Amino acid sequence: MFVRIVKMSLHSKFIADFKAMFDEKKSKIRNSPGCKLLELYQDKNNPEIFFTYSYWNKESDLENYRNSDFFKETWTQTKGYFNDKPEAWSVNKNVSLP
């Protein structure tokens, strides 16, 4: 299993729009084949900064999702909210303590 972390910085005026869009699409993202967990975080000190964490069985599951029309439409919409270039990391999950 690996984790995809995406950091996004949004214009303040688009925060409500982004949250509404994410709320509308989160179930479809989470139910993509191979996706085991989806989380959205908002920075406590800078409300313009968001992070998504998604857990995937394998990299090909993430790549299939990223090549889907749904992702392309969602990402195009999301890019319109940015005030800075997004950053993304794919990391292996080594330890998790409940």
XYZ file of C-alpha atoms in Angstrom:
98
model
C 0.000 0.000 0.000
C 1.191 3.493 -0.673
C -0.052 6.981 0.069
C -0.483 9.888 -2.310
C -0.169 13.288 -0.642
C -1.154 16.414 -2.553
C -0.650 19.944 -1.224
C -2.822 22.637 -2.770
C -2.837 26.360 -2.103
C -6.089 28.095 -3.034
C -7.265 31.663 -3.450
C -9.342 32.585 -0.396
C -12.330 33.455 -2.563
C -12.461 29.859 -3.879
C -12.209 27.951 -0.577
C -15.984 27.482 -0.228
C -16.261 26.420 -3.896
C -13.435 23.910 -3.467
C -14.968 22.420 -0.319
C -18.347 22.079 -2.043
C -16.751 20.436 -5.085
C -14.748 18.042 -2.905
C -17.843 17.134 -0.916
C -19.690 16.371 -4.149
C -16.908 14.206 -5.612
C -15.292 12.561 -2.576
C -17.347 9.363 -2.702
C -16.536 8.744 -6.339
C -12.831 9.335 -5.678
C -12.868 7.051 -2.626
C -14.725 4.328 -4.524
C -12.230 4.278 -7.389
C -10.751 0.786 -7.789
C -7.802 0.364 -5.447
C -8.484 3.448 -3.312
C -8.657 2.424 0.353
C -8.839 5.800 2.114
C -9.370 9.437 1.206
C -8.789 12.348 3.568
C -8.862 16.119 3.173
C -6.987 18.406 5.560
C -6.936 22.185 5.885
C -4.008 23.966 7.517
C -4.863 25.434 10.924
C -2.761 28.561 10.446
C -3.253 29.200 6.749
C -6.775 28.305 5.601
C -5.710 28.599 1.951
C -3.599 25.425 2.211
C -5.192 21.992 1.797
C -3.800 18.479 1.687
C -5.354 15.308 0.342
C -4.154 11.916 1.509
C -5.278 8.920 -0.492
C -4.259 5.318 0.177
C -3.906 2.999 -2.816
C -3.327 -0.730 -3.155
C -0.816 -0.237 -5.953
C 0.535 2.494 -8.171
C -1.347 1.223 -11.205
C -4.638 1.857 -9.357
C -3.669 5.496 -8.858
C -2.500 5.789 -12.461
C -5.788 4.334 -13.739
C -7.656 6.897 -11.649
C -5.419 9.745 -12.832
C -6.051 8.726 -16.464
C -9.827 8.692 -16.026
C -12.099 11.341 -17.532
C -13.499 11.969 -14.043
C -10.051 12.871 -12.679
C -9.211 15.053 -15.683
C -12.455 17.023 -15.285
C -12.013 17.329 -11.512
C -8.373 18.397 -11.760
C -9.182 20.985 -14.433
C -11.818 22.479 -12.149
C -9.497 22.380 -9.120
C -6.616 24.067 -10.976
C -8.822 27.130 -11.415
C -8.815 27.625 -7.640
C -5.019 27.559 -7.158
C -2.921 30.523 -6.073
C 0.326 28.510 -6.247
C 1.660 25.404 -7.930
C 0.463 22.189 -6.241
C 2.943 19.675 -4.843
C 2.489 15.905 -4.722
C 4.295 12.956 -3.204
C 3.826 9.202 -3.486
C 5.151 7.575 -0.330
C 5.303 4.033 0.987
C 3.460 3.477 4.233
C 5.961 1.797 6.546
C 4.339 2.021 9.978
C 0.884 2.884 11.229
C -0.176 2.671 14.864
C -3.901 2.899 15.576
